[in-house]
């Protein structure tokens, strides 16, 4: 059962415009969210995170918004650049049965920034 | 920043071969490393949690005798796919979290290993 969902498998945006990547989750107990960026044949790279005590976190061109009541978060990239073309995963902290925690990922959205 | 090195990046081998993948944290100590698997167009799925000095914890549905994990030091975890078959072909990625960090500290990922079993 996919507890973190990214319903758009792909997104195409023109250079300079805003890219908005969306993510929905099902478990209201999730309280920390992360966005990762992944290029082909590489591992995911951490981009930005947000705690559930906030509704917005900004880092340069990247802003993450969290709507707890809707169980929805989004990543805004502005202005979008060709180098932003990659797969973006949202993730949340998942408590492991044996203790500790790891990440559970969404299915990813392929962003293509066109010239 | 923190770097996780994963080797090899690509393996092509015959069915029945055992394949070992290494995951190293280069500039930090990791008491816990994680092994993920990704099928095409799907999410990264956690396979197992590798704990330094103790047995790995496997997620439901992952065969521990098939995917052997060893975490012999604070900087190295290995995943061995034993007697690999074509259905084991996938993208395997490890990650590690700095032992000195908080529970919410982001995991750092290796670049993954593309395993193709003929």
PDB file of C-alpha atoms in Angstrom:
ATOM      1  CA  UNK A   1       0.000   0.000   0.000  1.00  0.00           C
ATOM      2  CA  UNK A   2       1.601   3.224  -1.174  1.00  0.00           C
ATOM      3  CA  UNK A   3       1.462   5.625   1.750  1.00  0.00           C
ATOM      4  CA  UNK A   4       3.264   8.400  -0.089  1.00  0.00           C
ATOM      5  CA  UNK A   5       1.932   9.164  -3.529  1.00  0.00           C
ATOM      6  CA  UNK A   6       3.088  11.287  -6.387  1.00  0.00           C
ATOM      7  CA  UNK A   7       0.258  11.152  -8.867  1.00  0.00           C
ATOM      8  CA  UNK A   8       2.042  12.912 -11.710  1.00  0.00           C
ATOM      9  CA  UNK A   9       4.682  10.643 -13.222  1.00  0.00           C
ATOM     10  CA  UNK A  10       6.011  13.473 -15.350  1.00  0.00           C
ATOM     11  CA  UNK A  11       6.008  17.243 -15.652  1.00  0.00           C
ATOM     12  CA  UNK A  12       7.311  19.498 -18.404  1.00  0.00           C
ATOM     13  CA  UNK A  13       8.101  23.157 -17.715  1.00  0.00           C
ATOM     14  CA  UNK A  14       9.762  25.924 -19.678  1.00  0.00           C
ATOM     15  CA  UNK A  15      13.033  27.352 -18.461  1.00  0.00           C
ATOM     16  CA  UNK A  16      12.496  30.299 -16.155  1.00  0.00           C
ATOM     17  CA  UNK A  17       8.972  29.262 -15.183  1.00  0.00           C
ATOM     18  CA  UNK A  18       7.866  27.714 -11.931  1.00  0.00           C
ATOM     19  CA  UNK A  19       7.869  23.934 -11.451  1.00  0.00           C
ATOM     20  CA  UNK A  20       5.375  22.573  -8.946  1.00  0.00           C
ATOM     21  CA  UNK A  21       5.742  18.985  -7.846  1.00  0.00           C
ATOM     22  CA  UNK A  22       3.027  17.463  -5.704  1.00  0.00           C
ATOM     23  CA  UNK A  23       2.943  14.727  -3.119  1.00  0.00           C
ATOM     24  CA  UNK A  24       0.123  13.254  -1.037  1.00  0.00           C
ATOM     25  CA  UNK A  25       0.332  11.020   1.978  1.00  0.00           C
ATOM     26  CA  UNK A  26      -2.159   8.891   3.820  1.00  0.00           C
ATOM     27  CA  UNK A  27      -0.882   8.648   7.378  1.00  0.00           C
ATOM     28  CA  UNK A  28      -1.535  11.714   9.511  1.00  0.00           C
ATOM     29  CA  UNK A  29       1.161  10.514  11.928  1.00  0.00           C
ATOM     30  CA  UNK A  30       3.895  11.367   9.438  1.00  0.00           C
ATOM     31  CA  UNK A  31       5.593  14.467  10.749  1.00  0.00           C
ATOM     32  CA  UNK A  32       8.711  15.018   8.677  1.00  0.00           C
ATOM     33  CA  UNK A  33       9.014  15.179   4.926  1.00  0.00           C
ATOM     34  CA  UNK A  34      11.909  15.337   2.525  1.00  0.00           C
ATOM     35  CA  UNK A  35      12.422  15.893  -1.170  1.00  0.00           C
ATOM     36  CA  UNK A  36      15.129  14.090  -3.087  1.00  0.00           C
ATOM     37  CA  UNK A  37      16.338  14.646  -6.611  1.00  0.00           C
ATOM     38  CA  UNK A  38      17.657  11.809  -8.727  1.00  0.00           C
ATOM     39  CA  UNK A  39      19.549  11.802 -11.995  1.00  0.00           C
ATOM     40  CA  UNK A  40      19.725   8.624 -14.108  1.00  0.00           C
ATOM     41  CA  UNK A  41      22.262   6.074 -12.841  1.00  0.00           C
ATOM     42  CA  UNK A  42      22.851   8.082  -9.677  1.00  0.00           C
ATOM     43  CA  UNK A  43      21.556   7.843  -6.154  1.00  0.00           C
ATOM     44  CA  UNK A  44      19.003  10.343  -4.805  1.00  0.00           C
ATOM     45  CA  UNK A  45      20.349  13.647  -3.513  1.00  0.00           C
ATOM     46  CA  UNK A  46      18.687  15.409  -0.613  1.00  0.00           C
ATOM     47  CA  UNK A  47      17.113  18.743  -1.579  1.00  0.00           C
ATOM     48  CA  UNK A  48      14.977  20.158   1.187  1.00  0.00           C
ATOM     49  CA  UNK A  49      12.865  19.025   4.123  1.00  0.00           C
ATOM     50  CA  UNK A  50      10.019  20.261   6.267  1.00  0.00           C
ATOM     51  CA  UNK A  51       8.753  19.423   9.709  1.00  0.00           C
ATOM     52  CA  UNK A  52       5.031  19.226  10.406  1.00  0.00           C
ATOM     53  CA  UNK A  53       5.308  22.167  12.791  1.00  0.00           C
ATOM     54  CA  UNK A  54       5.892  24.362   9.751  1.00  0.00           C
ATOM     55  CA  UNK A  55       3.891  24.954   6.620  1.00  0.00           C
ATOM     56  CA  UNK A  56       6.689  26.357   4.505  1.00  0.00           C
ATOM     57  CA  UNK A  57      10.426  25.984   4.162  1.00  0.00           C
ATOM     58  CA  UNK A  58      12.530  27.845   1.649  1.00  0.00           C
ATOM     59  CA  UNK A  59      16.063  27.275   0.401  1.00  0.00           C
ATOM     60  CA  UNK A  60      17.149  29.334  -2.565  1.00  0.00           C
ATOM     61  CA  UNK A  61      15.082  28.407  -5.599  1.00  0.00           C
ATOM     62  CA  UNK A  62      13.375  25.567  -3.728  1.00  0.00           C
ATOM     63  CA  UNK A  63      10.363  25.972  -1.476  1.00  0.00           C
ATOM     64  CA  UNK A  64       8.373  23.186   0.115  1.00  0.00           C
ATOM     65  CA  UNK A  65       4.806  23.762   1.290  1.00  0.00           C
ATOM     66  CA  UNK A  66       2.987  21.483   3.682  1.00  0.00           C
ATOM     67  CA  UNK A  67      -0.776  21.319   4.092  1.00  0.00           C
ATOM     68  CA  UNK A  68      -1.359  18.983   7.004  1.00  0.00           C
ATOM     69  CA  UNK A  69      -5.141  19.035   6.847  1.00  0.00           C
ATOM     70  CA  UNK A  70      -5.025  17.939   3.227  1.00  0.00           C
ATOM     71  CA  UNK A  71      -2.065  15.609   3.802  1.00  0.00           C
ATOM     72  CA  UNK A  72      -0.385  17.265   0.873  1.00  0.00           C
ATOM     73  CA  UNK A  73       2.999  18.760   0.222  1.00  0.00           C
ATOM     74  CA  UNK A  74       4.485  20.429  -2.796  1.00  0.00           C
ATOM     75  CA  UNK A  75       7.894  21.454  -4.023  1.00  0.00           C
ATOM     76  CA  UNK A  76       8.196  24.708  -5.940  1.00  0.00           C
ATOM     77  CA  UNK A  77      11.242  25.411  -8.059  1.00  0.00           C
ATOM     78  CA  UNK A  78      11.548  28.933  -9.386  1.00  0.00           C
ATOM     79  CA  UNK A  79      13.009  29.835 -11.739  1.00  0.00           C
ATOM     80  CA  UNK A  80      13.325  26.388 -13.287  1.00  0.00           C
ATOM     81  CA  UNK A  81      16.599  25.594 -15.005  1.00  0.00           C
ATOM     82  CA  UNK A  82      17.509  22.832 -17.491  1.00  0.00           C
ATOM     83  CA  UNK A  83      19.775  21.281 -14.854  1.00  0.00           C
ATOM     84  CA  UNK A  84      16.716  20.725 -12.702  1.00  0.00           C
ATOM     85  CA  UNK A  85      15.573  18.028 -15.117  1.00  0.00           C
ATOM     86  CA  UNK A  86      15.541  14.881 -12.992  1.00  0.00           C
ATOM     87  CA  UNK A  87      13.229  12.591 -11.065  1.00  0.00           C
ATOM     88  CA  UNK A  88      11.977  14.087  -7.816  1.00  0.00           C
ATOM     89  CA  UNK A  89      10.926  11.893  -4.914  1.00  0.00           C
ATOM     90  CA  UNK A  90       9.077  12.996  -1.845  1.00  0.00           C
ATOM     91  CA  UNK A  91       9.717  10.911   1.232  1.00  0.00           C
ATOM     92  CA  UNK A  92       8.754  10.692   4.842  1.00  0.00           C
ATOM     93  CA  UNK A  93      10.225   9.177   7.939  1.00  0.00           C
ATOM     94  CA  UNK A  94       9.064   5.639   8.539  1.00  0.00           C
ATOM     95  CA  UNK A  95       9.407   4.050  11.951  1.00  0.00           C
ATOM     96  CA  UNK A  96      10.873   0.567  11.746  1.00  0.00           C
ATOM     97  CA  UNK A  97       9.339  -2.290  13.716  1.00  0.00           C
ATOM     98  CA  UNK A  98      12.643  -3.111  15.346  1.00  0.00           C
ATOM     99  CA  UNK A  99      13.355   0.494  16.293  1.00  0.00           C
ATOM    100  CA  UNK A 100      14.955   3.352  14.449  1.00  0.00           C
ATOM    101  CA  UNK A 101      13.610   4.838  11.291  1.00  0.00           C
ATOM    102  CA  UNK A 102      14.171   5.050   7.576  1.00  0.00           C
ATOM    103  CA  UNK A 103      12.498   6.662   4.601  1.00  0.00           C
ATOM    104  CA  UNK A 104       9.450   5.713   2.636  1.00  0.00           C
ATOM    105  CA  UNK A 105       9.368   7.195  -0.841  1.00  0.00           C
ATOM    106  CA  UNK A 106       6.762   8.297  -3.310  1.00  0.00           C
ATOM    107  CA  UNK A 107       6.884   6.920  -6.845  1.00  0.00           C
ATOM    108  CA  UNK A 108       8.662   9.962  -8.226  1.00  0.00           C
ATOM    109  CA  UNK A 109       7.910  12.656 -10.783  1.00  0.00           C
ATOM    110  CA  UNK A 110      10.106  13.112 -13.829  1.00  0.00           C
ATOM    111  CA  UNK A 111      10.649  16.844 -14.331  1.00  0.00           C
ATOM    112  CA  UNK A 112      11.797  18.084 -17.704  1.00  0.00           C
ATOM    113  CA  UNK A 113      12.791  21.714 -18.021  1.00  0.00           C
ATOM    114  CA  UNK A 114      12.775  22.794 -21.622  1.00  0.00           C
ATOM    115  CA  UNK A 115      14.668  25.651 -23.203  1.00  0.00           C
TER     116      UNK A 115
ATOM    117  CA  UNK B   1      29.336  17.160   2.407  1.00  0.00           C
ATOM    118  CA  UNK B   2      28.802  13.557   3.370  1.00  0.00           C
ATOM    119  CA  UNK B   3      29.569  11.040   0.682  1.00  0.00           C
ATOM    120  CA  UNK B   4      28.445   7.482   0.317  1.00  0.00           C
ATOM    121  CA  UNK B   5      30.321   5.366  -2.184  1.00  0.00           C
ATOM    122  CA  UNK B   6      28.682   2.345  -3.748  1.00  0.00           C
ATOM    123  CA  UNK B   7      30.533  -0.185  -5.867  1.00  0.00           C
ATOM    124  CA  UNK B   8      30.188  -1.546  -8.486  1.00  0.00           C
ATOM    125  CA  UNK B   9      27.923   0.776 -10.433  1.00  0.00           C
ATOM    126  CA  UNK B  10      26.986  -1.836 -12.977  1.00  0.00           C
ATOM    127  CA  UNK B  11      27.041  -5.615 -12.996  1.00  0.00           C
ATOM    128  CA  UNK B  12      26.057  -7.960 -15.792  1.00  0.00           C
ATOM    129  CA  UNK B  13      26.376 -11.631 -15.032  1.00  0.00           C
ATOM    130  CA  UNK B  14      24.974 -15.056 -15.716  1.00  0.00           C
ATOM    131  CA  UNK B  15      22.129 -16.631 -13.804  1.00  0.00           C
ATOM    132  CA  UNK B  16      23.348 -18.494 -10.735  1.00  0.00           C
ATOM    133  CA  UNK B  17      26.183 -16.097  -9.990  1.00  0.00           C
ATOM    134  CA  UNK B  18      26.482 -14.419  -6.592  1.00  0.00           C
ATOM    135  CA  UNK B  19      27.086 -10.684  -6.673  1.00  0.00           C
ATOM    136  CA  UNK B  20      28.487  -8.535  -3.884  1.00  0.00           C
ATOM    137  CA  UNK B  21      27.738  -4.817  -3.658  1.00  0.00           C
ATOM    138  CA  UNK B  22      29.682  -2.575  -1.305  1.00  0.00           C
ATOM    139  CA  UNK B  23      28.466   0.567   0.394  1.00  0.00           C
ATOM    140  CA  UNK B  24      30.943   2.833   2.156  1.00  0.00           C
ATOM    141  CA  UNK B  25      30.489   6.042   4.076  1.00  0.00           C
ATOM    142  CA  UNK B  26      33.570   8.068   3.187  1.00  0.00           C
ATOM    143  CA  UNK B  27      33.633  10.897   5.704  1.00  0.00           C
ATOM    144  CA  UNK B  28      31.341   9.868   8.498  1.00  0.00           C
ATOM    145  CA  UNK B  29      30.511   6.851  10.614  1.00  0.00           C
ATOM    146  CA  UNK B  30      27.267   5.045  10.019  1.00  0.00           C
ATOM    147  CA  UNK B  31      25.945   2.630  12.614  1.00  0.00           C
ATOM    148  CA  UNK B  32      22.981   2.056  10.346  1.00  0.00           C
ATOM    149  CA  UNK B  33      22.873   1.697   6.596  1.00  0.00           C
ATOM    150  CA  UNK B  34      19.884   0.947   4.438  1.00  0.00           C
ATOM    151  CA  UNK B  35      19.502  -1.093   1.275  1.00  0.00           C
ATOM    152  CA  UNK B  36      16.818  -0.148  -1.234  1.00  0.00           C
ATOM    153  CA  UNK B  37      15.691  -1.645  -4.481  1.00  0.00           C
ATOM    154  CA  UNK B  38      14.044   0.163  -7.349  1.00  0.00           C
ATOM    155  CA  UNK B  39      12.157  -1.402 -10.221  1.00  0.00           C
ATOM    156  CA  UNK B  40      11.614   0.658 -13.381  1.00  0.00           C
ATOM    157  CA  UNK B  41       9.146   3.496 -12.910  1.00  0.00           C
ATOM    158  CA  UNK B  42       8.560   2.515  -9.296  1.00  0.00           C
ATOM    159  CA  UNK B  43       9.494   3.898  -5.933  1.00  0.00           C
ATOM    160  CA  UNK B  44      12.571   3.059  -3.934  1.00  0.00           C
ATOM    161  CA  UNK B  45      11.590   0.184  -1.678  1.00  0.00           C
ATOM    162  CA  UNK B  46      13.442  -0.546   1.535  1.00  0.00           C
ATOM    163  CA  UNK B  47      14.826  -4.071   1.558  1.00  0.00           C
ATOM    164  CA  UNK B  48      16.704  -4.180   4.826  1.00  0.00           C
ATOM    165  CA  UNK B  49      18.368  -2.183   7.548  1.00  0.00           C
ATOM    166  CA  UNK B  50      22.010  -2.978   8.115  1.00  0.00           C
ATOM    167  CA  UNK B  51      23.232  -2.558  11.680  1.00  0.00           C
ATOM    168  CA  UNK B  52      26.929  -2.432  12.495  1.00  0.00           C
ATOM    169  CA  UNK B  53      27.964  -5.438  14.515  1.00  0.00           C
ATOM    170  CA  UNK B  54      24.597  -7.167  14.473  1.00  0.00           C
ATOM    171  CA  UNK B  55      22.210  -8.926  12.133  1.00  0.00           C
ATOM    172  CA  UNK B  56      20.374  -7.009   9.496  1.00  0.00           C
ATOM    173  CA  UNK B  57      16.654  -6.419   9.770  1.00  0.00           C
ATOM    174  CA  UNK B  58      14.763  -7.408   6.644  1.00  0.00           C
ATOM    175  CA  UNK B  59      11.489  -5.982   5.406  1.00  0.00           C
ATOM    176  CA  UNK B  60       8.550  -8.252   4.811  1.00  0.00           C
ATOM    177  CA  UNK B  61       8.874 -10.260   1.645  1.00  0.00           C
ATOM    178  CA  UNK B  62      12.654  -9.927   1.361  1.00  0.00           C
ATOM    179  CA  UNK B  63      14.484 -13.258   1.572  1.00  0.00           C
ATOM    180  CA  UNK B  64      17.363 -12.944   4.022  1.00  0.00           C
ATOM    181  CA  UNK B  65      19.081 -16.028   2.619  1.00  0.00           C
ATOM    182  CA  UNK B  66      18.902 -14.532  -0.846  1.00  0.00           C
ATOM    183  CA  UNK B  67      20.132 -11.078   0.083  1.00  0.00           C
ATOM    184  CA  UNK B  68      22.969 -11.428   2.562  1.00  0.00           C
ATOM    185  CA  UNK B  69      23.944  -8.272   4.397  1.00  0.00           C
ATOM    186  CA  UNK B  70      27.104  -7.729   6.370  1.00  0.00           C
ATOM    187  CA  UNK B  71      27.925  -4.534   8.258  1.00  0.00           C
ATOM    188  CA  UNK B  72      31.363  -5.272   9.559  1.00  0.00           C
ATOM    189  CA  UNK B  73      32.481  -1.750  10.348  1.00  0.00           C
ATOM    190  CA  UNK B  74      31.087   1.719  10.903  1.00  0.00           C
ATOM    191  CA  UNK B  75      31.885   2.645   7.314  1.00  0.00           C
ATOM    192  CA  UNK B  76      31.117  -0.472   5.289  1.00  0.00           C
ATOM    193  CA  UNK B  77      28.037  -2.548   4.553  1.00  0.00           C
ATOM    194  CA  UNK B  78      27.832  -5.205   1.858  1.00  0.00           C
ATOM    195  CA  UNK B  79      24.856  -6.755   0.112  1.00  0.00           C
ATOM    196  CA  UNK B  80      25.385 -10.114  -1.561  1.00  0.00           C
ATOM    197  CA  UNK B  81      22.755 -11.326  -3.978  1.00  0.00           C
ATOM    198  CA  UNK B  82      23.218 -15.081  -3.848  1.00  0.00           C
ATOM    199  CA  UNK B  83      22.573 -17.295  -6.846  1.00  0.00           C
ATOM    200  CA  UNK B  84      21.103 -14.382  -8.740  1.00  0.00           C
ATOM    201  CA  UNK B  85      18.355 -14.961 -11.289  1.00  0.00           C
ATOM    202  CA  UNK B  86      16.860 -12.678 -13.950  1.00  0.00           C
ATOM    203  CA  UNK B  87      14.074 -11.569 -11.598  1.00  0.00           C
ATOM    204  CA  UNK B  88      16.755 -10.141  -9.298  1.00  0.00           C
ATOM    205  CA  UNK B  89      17.725  -7.683 -12.014  1.00  0.00           C
ATOM    206  CA  UNK B  90      17.099  -4.257 -10.562  1.00  0.00           C
ATOM    207  CA  UNK B  91      18.667  -1.046  -9.323  1.00  0.00           C
ATOM    208  CA  UNK B  92      20.033  -1.426  -5.796  1.00  0.00           C
ATOM    209  CA  UNK B  93      20.866   1.642  -3.722  1.00  0.00           C
ATOM    210  CA  UNK B  94      22.360   1.955  -0.288  1.00  0.00           C
ATOM    211  CA  UNK B  95      22.097   4.868   2.080  1.00  0.00           C
ATOM    212  CA  UNK B  96      23.620   5.849   5.372  1.00  0.00           C
ATOM    213  CA  UNK B  97      22.938   8.321   8.105  1.00  0.00           C
ATOM    214  CA  UNK B  98      25.688   9.988  10.123  1.00  0.00           C
ATOM    215  CA  UNK B  99      25.852   8.245  13.494  1.00  0.00           C
ATOM    216  CA  UNK B 100      26.393  11.605  15.115  1.00  0.00           C
ATOM    217  CA  UNK B 101      23.241  13.101  13.645  1.00  0.00           C
ATOM    218  CA  UNK B 102      19.636  13.227  14.785  1.00  0.00           C
ATOM    219  CA  UNK B 103      16.973  10.792  13.721  1.00  0.00           C
ATOM    220  CA  UNK B 104      15.645  13.278  11.203  1.00  0.00           C
ATOM    221  CA  UNK B 105      18.973  13.911   9.561  1.00  0.00           C
ATOM    222  CA  UNK B 106      18.708  13.144   5.851  1.00  0.00           C
ATOM    223  CA  UNK B 107      20.112   9.894   4.625  1.00  0.00           C
ATOM    224  CA  UNK B 108      22.932  10.114   2.125  1.00  0.00           C
ATOM    225  CA  UNK B 109      22.687   7.782  -0.818  1.00  0.00           C
ATOM    226  CA  UNK B 110      25.180   5.938  -2.919  1.00  0.00           C
ATOM    227  CA  UNK B 111      24.930   6.153  -6.696  1.00  0.00           C
ATOM    228  CA  UNK B 112      23.343   2.730  -6.950  1.00  0.00           C
ATOM    229  CA  UNK B 113      24.207  -0.521  -8.657  1.00  0.00           C
ATOM    230  CA  UNK B 114      22.462  -1.620 -11.810  1.00  0.00           C
ATOM    231  CA  UNK B 115      22.313  -5.402 -11.665  1.00  0.00           C
ATOM    232  CA  UNK B 116      21.451  -7.289 -14.827  1.00  0.00           C
ATOM    233  CA  UNK B 117      21.199 -11.058 -14.702  1.00  0.00           C
ATOM    234  CA  UNK B 118      21.232 -12.804 -18.034  1.00  0.00           C
TER     235      UNK B 118
END
